[in-house]
Structures are given as C-alpha cells and as structure tokens.
Coordinates of C-alpha atoms and ligand atoms in Angstrom, one line a residue:
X1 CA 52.6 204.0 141.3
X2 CA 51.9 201.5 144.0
X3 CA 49.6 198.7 142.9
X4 CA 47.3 196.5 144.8
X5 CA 48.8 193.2 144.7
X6 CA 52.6 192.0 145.4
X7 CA 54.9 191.4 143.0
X8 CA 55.8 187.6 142.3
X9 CA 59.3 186.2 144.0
X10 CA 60.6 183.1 144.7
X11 CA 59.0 183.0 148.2
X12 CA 56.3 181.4 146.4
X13 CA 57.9 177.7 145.6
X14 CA 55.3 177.2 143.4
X15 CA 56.4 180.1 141.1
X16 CA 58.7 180.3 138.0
X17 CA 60.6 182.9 139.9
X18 CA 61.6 180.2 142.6
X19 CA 62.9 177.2 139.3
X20 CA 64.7 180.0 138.0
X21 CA 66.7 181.1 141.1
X22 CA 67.1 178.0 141.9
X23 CA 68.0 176.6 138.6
X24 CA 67.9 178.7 135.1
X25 CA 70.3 181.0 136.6
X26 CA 72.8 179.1 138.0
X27 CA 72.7 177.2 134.3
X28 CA 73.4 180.6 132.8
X29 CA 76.1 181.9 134.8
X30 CA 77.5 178.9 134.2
X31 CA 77.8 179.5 130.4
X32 CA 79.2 182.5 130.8
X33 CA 82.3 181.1 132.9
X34 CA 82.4 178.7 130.3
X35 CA 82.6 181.5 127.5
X36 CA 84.8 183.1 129.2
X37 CA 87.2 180.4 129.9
X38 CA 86.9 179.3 126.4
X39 CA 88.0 182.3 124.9
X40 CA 90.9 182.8 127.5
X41 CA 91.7 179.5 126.3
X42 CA 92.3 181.0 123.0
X43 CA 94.2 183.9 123.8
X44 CA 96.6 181.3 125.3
X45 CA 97.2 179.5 122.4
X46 CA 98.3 183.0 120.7
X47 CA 101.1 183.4 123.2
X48 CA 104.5 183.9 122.2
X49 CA 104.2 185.2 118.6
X50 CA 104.8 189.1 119.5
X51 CA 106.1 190.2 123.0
X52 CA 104.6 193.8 123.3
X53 CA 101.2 191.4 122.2
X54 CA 101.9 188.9 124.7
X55 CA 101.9 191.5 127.3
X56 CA 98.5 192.8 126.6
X57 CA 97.5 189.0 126.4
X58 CA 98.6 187.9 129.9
X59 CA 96.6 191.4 131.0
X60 CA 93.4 190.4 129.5
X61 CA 93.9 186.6 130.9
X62 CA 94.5 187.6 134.1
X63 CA 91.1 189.8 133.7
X64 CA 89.2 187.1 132.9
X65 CA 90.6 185.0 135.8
X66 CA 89.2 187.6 138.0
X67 CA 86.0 188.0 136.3
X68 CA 85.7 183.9 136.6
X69 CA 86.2 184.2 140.3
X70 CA 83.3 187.2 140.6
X71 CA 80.7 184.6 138.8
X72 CA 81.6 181.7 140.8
X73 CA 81.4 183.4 144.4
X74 CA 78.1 184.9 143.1
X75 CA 77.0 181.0 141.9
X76 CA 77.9 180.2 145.4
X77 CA 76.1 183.1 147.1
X78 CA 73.3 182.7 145.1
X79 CA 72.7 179.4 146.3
X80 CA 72.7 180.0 149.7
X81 CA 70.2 183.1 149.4
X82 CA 73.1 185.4 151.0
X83 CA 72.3 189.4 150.4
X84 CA 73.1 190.9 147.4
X85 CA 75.6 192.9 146.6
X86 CA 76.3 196.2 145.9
X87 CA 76.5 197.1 142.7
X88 CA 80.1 198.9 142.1
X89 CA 80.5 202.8 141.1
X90 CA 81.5 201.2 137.7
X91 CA 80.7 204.4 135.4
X92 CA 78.1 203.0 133.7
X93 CA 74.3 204.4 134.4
X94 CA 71.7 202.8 137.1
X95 CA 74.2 202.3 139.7
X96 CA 72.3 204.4 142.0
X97 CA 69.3 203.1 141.3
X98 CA 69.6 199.5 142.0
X99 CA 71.3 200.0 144.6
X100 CA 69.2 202.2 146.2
X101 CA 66.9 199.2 145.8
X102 CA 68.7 196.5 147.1
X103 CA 68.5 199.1 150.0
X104 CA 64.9 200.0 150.4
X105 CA 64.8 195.9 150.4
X106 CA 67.1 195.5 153.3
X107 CA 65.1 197.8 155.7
X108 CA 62.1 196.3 154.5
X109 CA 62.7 192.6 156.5
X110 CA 65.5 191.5 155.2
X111 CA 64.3 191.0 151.4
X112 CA 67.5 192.3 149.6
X113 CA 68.3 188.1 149.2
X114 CA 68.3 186.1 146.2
X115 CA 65.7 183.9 147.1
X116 CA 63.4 186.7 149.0
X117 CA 63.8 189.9 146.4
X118 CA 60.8 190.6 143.7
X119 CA 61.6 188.3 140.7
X120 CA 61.6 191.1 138.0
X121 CA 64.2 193.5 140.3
X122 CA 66.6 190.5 141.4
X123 CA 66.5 189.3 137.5
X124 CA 67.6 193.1 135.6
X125 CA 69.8 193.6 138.7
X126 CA 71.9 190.5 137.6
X127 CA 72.4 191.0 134.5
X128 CA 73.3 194.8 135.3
X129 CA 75.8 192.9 137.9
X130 CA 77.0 190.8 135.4
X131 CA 78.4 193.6 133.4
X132 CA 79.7 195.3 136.2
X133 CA 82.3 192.7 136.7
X134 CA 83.4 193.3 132.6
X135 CA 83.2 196.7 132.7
X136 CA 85.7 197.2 135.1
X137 CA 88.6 195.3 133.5
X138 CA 90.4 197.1 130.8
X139 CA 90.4 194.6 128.3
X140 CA 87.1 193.2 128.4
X141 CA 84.4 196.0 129.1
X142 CA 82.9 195.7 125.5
X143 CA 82.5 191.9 125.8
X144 CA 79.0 190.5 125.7
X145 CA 79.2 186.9 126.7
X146 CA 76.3 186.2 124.8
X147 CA 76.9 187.2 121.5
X148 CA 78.2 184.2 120.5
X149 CA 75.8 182.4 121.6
X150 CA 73.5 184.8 119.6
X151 CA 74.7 184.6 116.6
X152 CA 74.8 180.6 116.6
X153 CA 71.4 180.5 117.2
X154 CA 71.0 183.0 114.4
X155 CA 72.8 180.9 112.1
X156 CA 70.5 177.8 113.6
X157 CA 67.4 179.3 111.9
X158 CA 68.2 180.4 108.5
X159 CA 66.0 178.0 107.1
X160 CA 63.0 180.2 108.8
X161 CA 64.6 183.3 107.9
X162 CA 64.8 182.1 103.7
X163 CA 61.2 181.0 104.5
X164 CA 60.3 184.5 105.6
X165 CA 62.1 186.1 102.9
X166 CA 60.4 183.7 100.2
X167 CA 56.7 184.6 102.0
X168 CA 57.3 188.3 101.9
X169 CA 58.3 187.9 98.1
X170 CA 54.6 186.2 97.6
X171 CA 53.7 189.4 99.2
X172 CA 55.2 191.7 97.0
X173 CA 54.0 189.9 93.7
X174 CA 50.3 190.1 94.9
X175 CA 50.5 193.4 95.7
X176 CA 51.9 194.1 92.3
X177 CA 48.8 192.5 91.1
X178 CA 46.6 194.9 92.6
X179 CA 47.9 197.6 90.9
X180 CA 50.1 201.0 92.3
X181 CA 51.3 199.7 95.6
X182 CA 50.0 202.6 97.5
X183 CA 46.6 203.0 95.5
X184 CA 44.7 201.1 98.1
X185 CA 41.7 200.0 96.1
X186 CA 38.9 197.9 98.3
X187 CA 40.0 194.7 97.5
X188 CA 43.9 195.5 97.7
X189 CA 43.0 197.2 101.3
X190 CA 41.0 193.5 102.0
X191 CA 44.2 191.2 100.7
X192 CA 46.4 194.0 102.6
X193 CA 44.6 193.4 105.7
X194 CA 44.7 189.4 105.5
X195 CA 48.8 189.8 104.9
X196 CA 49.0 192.6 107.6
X197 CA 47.5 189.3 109.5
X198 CA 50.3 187.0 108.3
X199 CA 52.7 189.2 109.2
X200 CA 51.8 190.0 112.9
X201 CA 51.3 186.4 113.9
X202 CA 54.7 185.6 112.1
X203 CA 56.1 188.7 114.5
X204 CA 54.6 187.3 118.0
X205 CA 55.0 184.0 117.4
X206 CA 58.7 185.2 116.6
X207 CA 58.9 185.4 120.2
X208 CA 58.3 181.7 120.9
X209 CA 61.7 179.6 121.6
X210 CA 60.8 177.1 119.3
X211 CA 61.4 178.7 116.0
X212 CA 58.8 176.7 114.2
X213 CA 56.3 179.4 113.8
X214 CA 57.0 179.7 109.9
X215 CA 56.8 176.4 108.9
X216 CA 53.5 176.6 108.2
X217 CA 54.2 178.6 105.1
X218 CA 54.8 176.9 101.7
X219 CA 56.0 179.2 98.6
X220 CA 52.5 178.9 96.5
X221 CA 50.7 181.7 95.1
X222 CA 48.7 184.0 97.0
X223 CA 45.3 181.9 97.0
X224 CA 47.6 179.2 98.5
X225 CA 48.9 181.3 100.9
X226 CA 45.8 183.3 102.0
X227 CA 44.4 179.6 102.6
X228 CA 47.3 178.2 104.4
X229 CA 47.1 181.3 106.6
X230 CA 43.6 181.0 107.8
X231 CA 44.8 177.5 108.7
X232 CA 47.5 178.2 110.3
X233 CA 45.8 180.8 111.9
X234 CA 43.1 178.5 113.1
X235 CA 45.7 176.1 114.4
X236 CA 47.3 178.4 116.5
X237 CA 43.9 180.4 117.7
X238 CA 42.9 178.1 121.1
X239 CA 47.1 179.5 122.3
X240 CA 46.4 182.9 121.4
X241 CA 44.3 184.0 124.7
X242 CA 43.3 187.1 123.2
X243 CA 44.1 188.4 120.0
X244 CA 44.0 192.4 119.3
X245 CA 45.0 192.2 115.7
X246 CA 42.2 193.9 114.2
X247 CA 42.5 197.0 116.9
X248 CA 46.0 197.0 115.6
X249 CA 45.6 196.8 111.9
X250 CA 42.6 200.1 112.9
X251 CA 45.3 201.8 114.6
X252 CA 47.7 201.5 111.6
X253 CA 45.0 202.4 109.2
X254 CA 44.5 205.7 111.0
X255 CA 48.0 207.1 110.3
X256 CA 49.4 208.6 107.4
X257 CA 53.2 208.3 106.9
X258 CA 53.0 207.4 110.4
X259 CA 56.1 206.3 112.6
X260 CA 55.7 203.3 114.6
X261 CA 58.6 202.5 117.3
X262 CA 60.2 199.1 118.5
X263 CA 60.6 198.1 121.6
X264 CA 62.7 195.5 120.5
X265 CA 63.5 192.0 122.6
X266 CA 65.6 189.2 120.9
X267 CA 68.4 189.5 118.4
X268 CA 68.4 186.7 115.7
X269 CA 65.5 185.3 114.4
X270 CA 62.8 187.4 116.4
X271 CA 64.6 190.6 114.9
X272 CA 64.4 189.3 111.5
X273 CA 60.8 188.8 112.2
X274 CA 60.9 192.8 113.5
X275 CA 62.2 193.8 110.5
X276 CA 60.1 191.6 108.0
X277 CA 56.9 193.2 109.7
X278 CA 58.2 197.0 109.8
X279 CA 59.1 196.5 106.2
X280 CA 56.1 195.3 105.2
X281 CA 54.6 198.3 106.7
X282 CA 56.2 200.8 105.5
X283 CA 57.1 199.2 101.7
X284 CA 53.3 198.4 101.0
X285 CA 50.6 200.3 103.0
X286 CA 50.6 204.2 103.0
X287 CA 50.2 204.3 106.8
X288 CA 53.8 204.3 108.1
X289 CA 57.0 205.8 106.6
X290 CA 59.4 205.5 109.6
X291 CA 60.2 202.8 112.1
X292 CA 62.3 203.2 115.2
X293 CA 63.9 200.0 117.4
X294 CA 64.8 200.3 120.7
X295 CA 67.7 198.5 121.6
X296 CA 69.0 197.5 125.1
X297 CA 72.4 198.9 125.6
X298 CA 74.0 196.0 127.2
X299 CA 73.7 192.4 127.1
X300 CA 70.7 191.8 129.1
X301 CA 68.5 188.5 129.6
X302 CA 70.8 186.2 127.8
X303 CA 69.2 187.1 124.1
X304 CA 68.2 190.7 123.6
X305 CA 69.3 193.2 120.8
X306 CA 72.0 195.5 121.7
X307 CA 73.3 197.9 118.5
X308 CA 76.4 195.0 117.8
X309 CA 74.0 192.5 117.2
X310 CA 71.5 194.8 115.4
X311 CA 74.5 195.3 113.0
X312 CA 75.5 191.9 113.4
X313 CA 71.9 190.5 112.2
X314 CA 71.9 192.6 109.2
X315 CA 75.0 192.1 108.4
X316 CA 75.1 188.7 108.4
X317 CA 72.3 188.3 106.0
X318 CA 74.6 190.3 103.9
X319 CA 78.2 188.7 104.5
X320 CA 78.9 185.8 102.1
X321 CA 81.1 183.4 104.9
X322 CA 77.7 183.7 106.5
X323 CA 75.0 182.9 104.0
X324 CA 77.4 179.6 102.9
X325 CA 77.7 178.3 106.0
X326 CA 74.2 177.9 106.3
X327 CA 74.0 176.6 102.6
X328 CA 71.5 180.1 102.4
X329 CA 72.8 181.7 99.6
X330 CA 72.4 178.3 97.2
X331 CA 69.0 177.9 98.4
X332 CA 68.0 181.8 98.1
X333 CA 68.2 181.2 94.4
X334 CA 65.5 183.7 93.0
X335 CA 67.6 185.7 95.1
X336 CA 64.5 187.2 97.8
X337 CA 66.6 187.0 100.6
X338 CA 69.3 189.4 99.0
X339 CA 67.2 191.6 97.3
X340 CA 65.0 192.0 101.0
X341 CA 68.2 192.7 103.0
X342 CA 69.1 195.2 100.3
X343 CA 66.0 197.2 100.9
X344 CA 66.6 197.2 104.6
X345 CA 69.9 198.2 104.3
X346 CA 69.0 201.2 102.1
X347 CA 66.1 202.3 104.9
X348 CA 68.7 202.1 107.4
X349 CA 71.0 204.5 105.4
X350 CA 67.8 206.9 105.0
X351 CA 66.2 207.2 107.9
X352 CA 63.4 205.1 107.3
X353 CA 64.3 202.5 109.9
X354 CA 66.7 203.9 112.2
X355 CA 68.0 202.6 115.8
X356 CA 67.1 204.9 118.9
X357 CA 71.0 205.6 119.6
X358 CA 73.5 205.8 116.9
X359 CA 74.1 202.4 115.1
X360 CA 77.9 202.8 116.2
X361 CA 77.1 203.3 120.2
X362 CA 79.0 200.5 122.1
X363 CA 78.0 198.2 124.7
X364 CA 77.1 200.2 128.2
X365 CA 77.0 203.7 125.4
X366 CA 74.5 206.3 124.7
X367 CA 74.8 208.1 127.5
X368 CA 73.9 211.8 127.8
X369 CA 72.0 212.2 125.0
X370 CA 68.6 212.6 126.4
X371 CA 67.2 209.8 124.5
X372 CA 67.4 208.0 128.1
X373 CA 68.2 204.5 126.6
X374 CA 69.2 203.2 129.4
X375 CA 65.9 203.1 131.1
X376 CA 65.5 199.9 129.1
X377 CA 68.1 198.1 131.2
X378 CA 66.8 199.4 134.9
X379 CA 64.6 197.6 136.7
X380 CA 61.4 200.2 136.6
X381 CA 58.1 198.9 135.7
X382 CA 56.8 201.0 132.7
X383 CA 54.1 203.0 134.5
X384 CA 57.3 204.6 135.8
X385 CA 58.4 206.0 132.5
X386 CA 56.6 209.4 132.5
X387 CA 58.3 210.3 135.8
X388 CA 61.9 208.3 135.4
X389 CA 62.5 208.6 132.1
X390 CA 60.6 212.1 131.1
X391 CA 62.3 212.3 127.7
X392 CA 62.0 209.0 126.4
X393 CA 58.0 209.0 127.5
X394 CA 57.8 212.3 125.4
X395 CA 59.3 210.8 122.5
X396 CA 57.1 207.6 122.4
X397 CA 54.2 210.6 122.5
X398 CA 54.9 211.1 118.7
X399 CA 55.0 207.8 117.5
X400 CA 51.6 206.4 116.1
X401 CA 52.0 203.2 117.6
X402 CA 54.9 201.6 120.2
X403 CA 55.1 197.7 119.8
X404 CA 56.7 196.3 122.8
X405 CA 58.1 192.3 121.7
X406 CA 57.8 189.6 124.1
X407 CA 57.8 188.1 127.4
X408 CA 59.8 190.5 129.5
X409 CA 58.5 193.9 128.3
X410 CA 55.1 192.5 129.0
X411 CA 56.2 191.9 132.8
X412 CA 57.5 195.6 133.3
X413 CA 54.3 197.0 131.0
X414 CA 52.2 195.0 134.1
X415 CA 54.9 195.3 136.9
X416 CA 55.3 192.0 137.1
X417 CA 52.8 191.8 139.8
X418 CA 50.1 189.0 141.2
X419 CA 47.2 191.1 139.0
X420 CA 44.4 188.2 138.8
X421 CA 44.3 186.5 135.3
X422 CA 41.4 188.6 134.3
X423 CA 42.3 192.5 135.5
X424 CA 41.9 194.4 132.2
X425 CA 45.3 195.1 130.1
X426 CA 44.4 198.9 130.9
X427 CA 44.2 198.6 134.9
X428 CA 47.5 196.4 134.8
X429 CA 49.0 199.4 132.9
X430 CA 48.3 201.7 135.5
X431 CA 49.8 205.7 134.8
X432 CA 51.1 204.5 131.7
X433 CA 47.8 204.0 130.1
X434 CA 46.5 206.9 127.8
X435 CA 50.2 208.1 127.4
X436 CA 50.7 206.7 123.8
X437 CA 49.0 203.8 121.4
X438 CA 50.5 200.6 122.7
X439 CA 50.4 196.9 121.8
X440 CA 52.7 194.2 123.5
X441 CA 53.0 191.1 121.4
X442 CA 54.1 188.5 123.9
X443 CA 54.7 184.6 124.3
X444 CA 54.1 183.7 127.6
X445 CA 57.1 182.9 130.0
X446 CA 56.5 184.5 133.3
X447 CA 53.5 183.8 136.0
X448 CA 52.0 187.2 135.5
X449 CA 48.8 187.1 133.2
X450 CA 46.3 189.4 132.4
X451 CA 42.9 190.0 130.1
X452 CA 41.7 186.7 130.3
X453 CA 38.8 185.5 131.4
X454 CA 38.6 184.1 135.0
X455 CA 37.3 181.0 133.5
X456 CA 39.5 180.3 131.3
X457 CA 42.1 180.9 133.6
X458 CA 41.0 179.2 136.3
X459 CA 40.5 175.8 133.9
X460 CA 44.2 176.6 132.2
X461 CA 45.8 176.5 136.0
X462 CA 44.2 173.5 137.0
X463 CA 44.2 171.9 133.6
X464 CA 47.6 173.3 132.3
X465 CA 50.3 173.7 134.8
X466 CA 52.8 175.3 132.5
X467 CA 50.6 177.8 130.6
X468 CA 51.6 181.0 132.2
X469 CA 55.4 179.9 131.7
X470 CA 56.4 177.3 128.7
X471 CA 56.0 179.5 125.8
X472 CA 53.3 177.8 123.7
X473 CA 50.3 180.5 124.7
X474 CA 50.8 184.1 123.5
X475 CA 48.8 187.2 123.5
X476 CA 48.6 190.6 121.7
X477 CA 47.0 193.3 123.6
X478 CA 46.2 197.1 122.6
Ligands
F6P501 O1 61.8 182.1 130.9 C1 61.6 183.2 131.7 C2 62.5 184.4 131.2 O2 63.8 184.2 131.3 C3 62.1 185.5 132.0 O3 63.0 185.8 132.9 C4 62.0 186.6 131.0 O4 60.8 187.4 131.3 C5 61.8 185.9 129.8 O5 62.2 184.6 129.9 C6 62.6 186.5 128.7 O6 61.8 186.2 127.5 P1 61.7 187.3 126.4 O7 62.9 187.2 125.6 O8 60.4 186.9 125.6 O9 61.5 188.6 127.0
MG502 MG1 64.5 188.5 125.6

C-alpha cells in the first residue's frame, strides 16, 4: 500500500524526527555503553576466584569491549549523517528485510542516511542494529541493555501500582454488591460500564511518561469513586482529542466469552495497567474469557515488553526482596495487591491470559512457529500485515477485539506518514481496515496525528508547539 503523503524524517528540522536524530538517540546509545561498561566493570571485580571462570570472564569482557567500540563508531557516524550500515547475517529474522531497505533507500537519491531515511524505518532499524552487535558475541546474545533500566523504573512506581491494586479491590466489592458477578442486572451493567470507563482511561493514560495518571484515585467507596472518576475524567477530557470509549465498551458488550488480544508496548507500569484492565474484563463482565499479549521479541524502543520482562513484572509483584524494597508489601496491608497477582498468576497457568509465544522463549526466539512474532520488531507499517505476516493477520481475525498500546503502534497503524491532522482513523488505516475490530489507545509522542478536527488542529499547532509530541494529549480510536 502506497499512501498519498510522505513519511515524516528528519529532513524536516522542524520535526521530532530531526531532535531525536540529533539528540534522543545519541542520549540512548549512550546509556547503553554505559550499561554495558558498568556491568563489565563487575565482572572485573569477580576475577581471580576460579580460573576455568576467569577464562570465560576475560571472553565476555573482551565481548563487551568490542560491542562498546560498535556503539561508539555508530554515535560517531550518526552524527555526521554517514550511510547506514548493513545489517549483519546475524541468524536472527528481518535481516533481509531491512536491508533490502536501506537499499531501495540508496537508489532512491542517496536517503539510506541517518539524517535523510523515513523516521519510523531508521528508528526499528536501530534497535534491530543494536542487537545485532549482542547477538553475535557468545556471551552476551541474551542481554537486553535495558532491562535494568526497566525494572528500576518498575520499582519507581509501586506506589501507582498498590493504588491500582487498592481501586480494582473497590471494584470487586461493588460488584459483590450487585449480586452474581456475571448476572448483569440493568444497574450492575450501568456501574459496570462507569468502571469499564475507569479502567480504560487508567490503561491509556498508562502510556503517558509521567506516571501520575492514578493519583487521582483515593480508596473510598464506590459513590466516592464513581464521583472522583467523573472528575478526573473531566480533568483530563480537553487532552483526550477524541475519545472512542463508548464504541469500545459496544464492541466488548457484543461478545460472549470473547478473546481480546494485546498488542502490548511498555513493560513496568503500563503492563500492570494491561493486566489490571484484561483482568477486569474477563473476572467481572461475561464478554471476554481469554486475553492474549503480544510481546516484542527483543529489546526494542528502550521500554517495551519482551517475555523476560513479562515474567519479570509478574514476578516481581510476587518476589518478597521486591515488594520490601519498595516498602509495598507493608503498605499492601489488606493484602489487594497479593491477592490480584495471585489471580493473574492462576490465569496465566490456565490459559486465560496467555503470551503469543511461549512464556520461556528468549530474547531474538520464537522463530518458526508460524505465529510470525517477529513482524512486531520489522519496520512494516500495519497495512502490510495481511500480505507480510499472513498468519499473524489470520489470527488477529479471531479475536473480538485487538488493542494496540501507545505511541509507536499508533505510528505503524497510520504509517507514520504526513496524513493531515483530520484524515479519518479509517483512511489512515488503509488495507488494514475492515480486517479485524481495532482500537489503538495512544499518548501522543510522534508528529503524525489523525481524526481531529482541522480546527482544532490548526489552533493546537499554532497555540501548542508540543502537542503532537510531549505526551500530555492522547487519543483512543476504534
Ligand atoms: O518520544 C518519541 C518516541 O521515542 C518515538 O520514537 C516512539 O514512537 C515513542 O516515543 C515510543 O513511545 P511508546 O512507548 O508510547 O510507543
Ligand atoms: Mg514503547
């Protein structure tokens, strides 16, 4: 599919694509040189206890030297907008495809350069670079450089994540109240409908980088909460440019032990949000009895979910080091938390929430099983996904409703392209339209923008220069 307008790239100075060649990427290859010289740092220090260990050391020092020396030349090419590489026959998938990319870029005038190449290309095919240089070592091709910087985050927002727990256990005694939990009477289906509310705004604005979407929420009774919802809701309406909810919450109502899939974007605190949502879902309404996530399969845009960190969020809900050292388990003293992370742990042994590719797969796994995973971490806009990844298009067909989370599944759901701030969700779609009941639940990040009004758009870009881009408008689309 070929659509009418360009894709954005740095060629426009004016762009976020241009600040973030110029300097958010630089910042984060930075931080992984830094990770990675950290933790070499620490395999020094382990020197000298065990000699057939101290062998294997030296070999995965020396690794990391080299893996150093990769990032910094690319810093430095980077810079000065040289071509981009190749990327190497490392075994893992998409190798042709990028590359074939980078070439189709060359012959068209010269625009296989950092500072010339479509924003949304250029930005997968780093991070799929990026793991090129630790997949070839031997000792450090299941590294994520990230993760650690995941998981302190994580640990960052437990207060959020014991408020979440604490508002879902206000849920669970009000629906109590009304009676069998699946005997939707009229006025539990009305209360159901104002938490299904709660619970999708808590979801997209899980995407925001500020965290401070839940604090809104105080641990009253229902009336209270119901109240401070609307609020809350009212407070955050003028950022939502359009709001789908009650498409969505028609959607859900239509299935009956529905499944509804995933397509998951950051580990930590957006996930627990994820899960919070899909739980509610399928513990209290009759419409949806399964719930599948979509994982990325290596560590991709600095924060996303790969199936290490999917265990690594659950089970650090669950691990006791964990829960003390953010003073969580004294403060979870009713015990919500716990007795939440138990249910999801008993889904994920049943079925009812499962992972797309086995919970065990590794970093840069899941290959060959025709679940085409991997299409996740190329750089194909999704009206692609029918023709380049046939299977996974068909299995998205039998789900009842495919969530996609945040800011850069919305860019490849609209190709990342100059569409004017008021196409319709459906043209920016394109072939993918019609293929399977969709809703992207996105804080805004990137220049692209679609489905509002030119008015509104036109006064935001003169008014506003950093609403397309700083995170404090969102959007939920169907
Ligand atoms: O801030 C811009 C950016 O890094 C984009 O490159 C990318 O689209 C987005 O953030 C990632 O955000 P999210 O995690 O919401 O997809
Ligand atoms: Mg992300």
């Amino acid at each position: 599919f070929t659509p009418p307008v360009p894709p954005y790239d740095p060629t426009d100075k004016s762009g976020f694509s241009y600040e973030t060649v110029l300097k958010r990427w630089p910042i984060i290859l930075t931080s992984v040189i830094d990770r990675v010289n950290r933790d070499s740092n620490n395999l020094h220090a382990k020197l000298g206890s065990d000699p057939a260990g101290d062998t294997i050391i030296q070999a995965r020092i020396a690794e990391g030297k080299k893996i150093i020396e990769h990032i910094s030349k690319l810093k430095y090419e980077m810079a000065r907008d040289r071509e981009m590489p190749e990327i190497p026959d490392d075994g893992e998938p998409s190798v042709a495809i990028f590359n074939a990319e980078l070439d189709a870029l060359r012959r068209d005038g010269g625009r296989n350069t950092w500072f010339k190449a479509p924003w949304l290309f250029a930005e997968c095919y780093l991070y799929r670079l990026l793991r090129s240089y630790f997949v070839q070592t031997e000792h450090w091709s299941a590294y994520d450089p990230f993760f650690a910087q995941k998981l302190d985050t994580f640990r960052g927002s437990a207060a959020v994540v014991l408020r979440a727990s604490a508002m879902y256990f206000l849920l669970a005694s009000t629906l109590q109240e009304i009676g069998n939990e699946k005997d939707l009477l009229s006025n539990g289906a009305e209360k159901l409908k104002i938490l299904f509310e709660e619970m999708i705004q808590m979801c997209l604005w899980g995407n925001a980088t500020d965290l401070s979407l839940l604090t809104h929420l105080t641990s009253e009774d229902m009336a209270d909460l119901q109240a401070v919802g609307r609020d809350a809701q009212e407070r955050r309406k003028t950022f939502i440019l359009r709001d789908d909810k009650d498409s969505v919450w028609e959607c859900i109502r239509g299935m009956k032990d529905g499944r509804i899939d995933f397509v998951l974007d950051n580990s930590g605190f957006e996930l627990i949000t994820d899960l919070v949502f899909s739980d509610f879902l399928v513990t209290y309404t009759p419409y949806v009895s399964k719930v599948v996530f979509h994982p990325k399969l290596i560590p991709w845009f600095v924060s996303d979910v790969t199936p290490p960190d999917f265990n690594a969020t659950v089970d650090a809900l669950c691990h006791v080091d964990f829960l003390k050292s953010n003073a969580l388990a004294a403060s979870d003293t009713k015990g919500h938390l716990a007795s939440m992370v138990a249910r999801w742990r008993a889904y994920l042994a049943d079925g009812t929430f499962a992972l797309s590719v086995p919970r065990s797969t590794p970093l840069g796994g899941g290959k060959g099983q025709g679940t085409n995973a991997e299409f996740w971490t190329t750089p194909y806009p999704y009206w692609d996904m029918e023709t380049r990844a046939n299977a996974l298009w068909g299995d998205l067909r039998q789900s009842g409703l495919v969530i996609f989370k945040g800011d850069l599944n919305y860019r490849k759901l609209t190709g990342d392209v100059k569409w004017p701030a008021w196409t319709s969700f459906e043209e920016a779609l394109g072939p993918l339209a019609g293929s399977f009941p969709l809703v992207s639940l996105r804080t805004n990040k990137a220049d692209v923008v679609v489905g509002v009004n030119k008015e509104t758009a036109e006064r935001l870009d003169i008014e506003d220069k950093k609403w397309r881009v700083d995170g404090r408008y969102a959007s939920s689309f169907i």
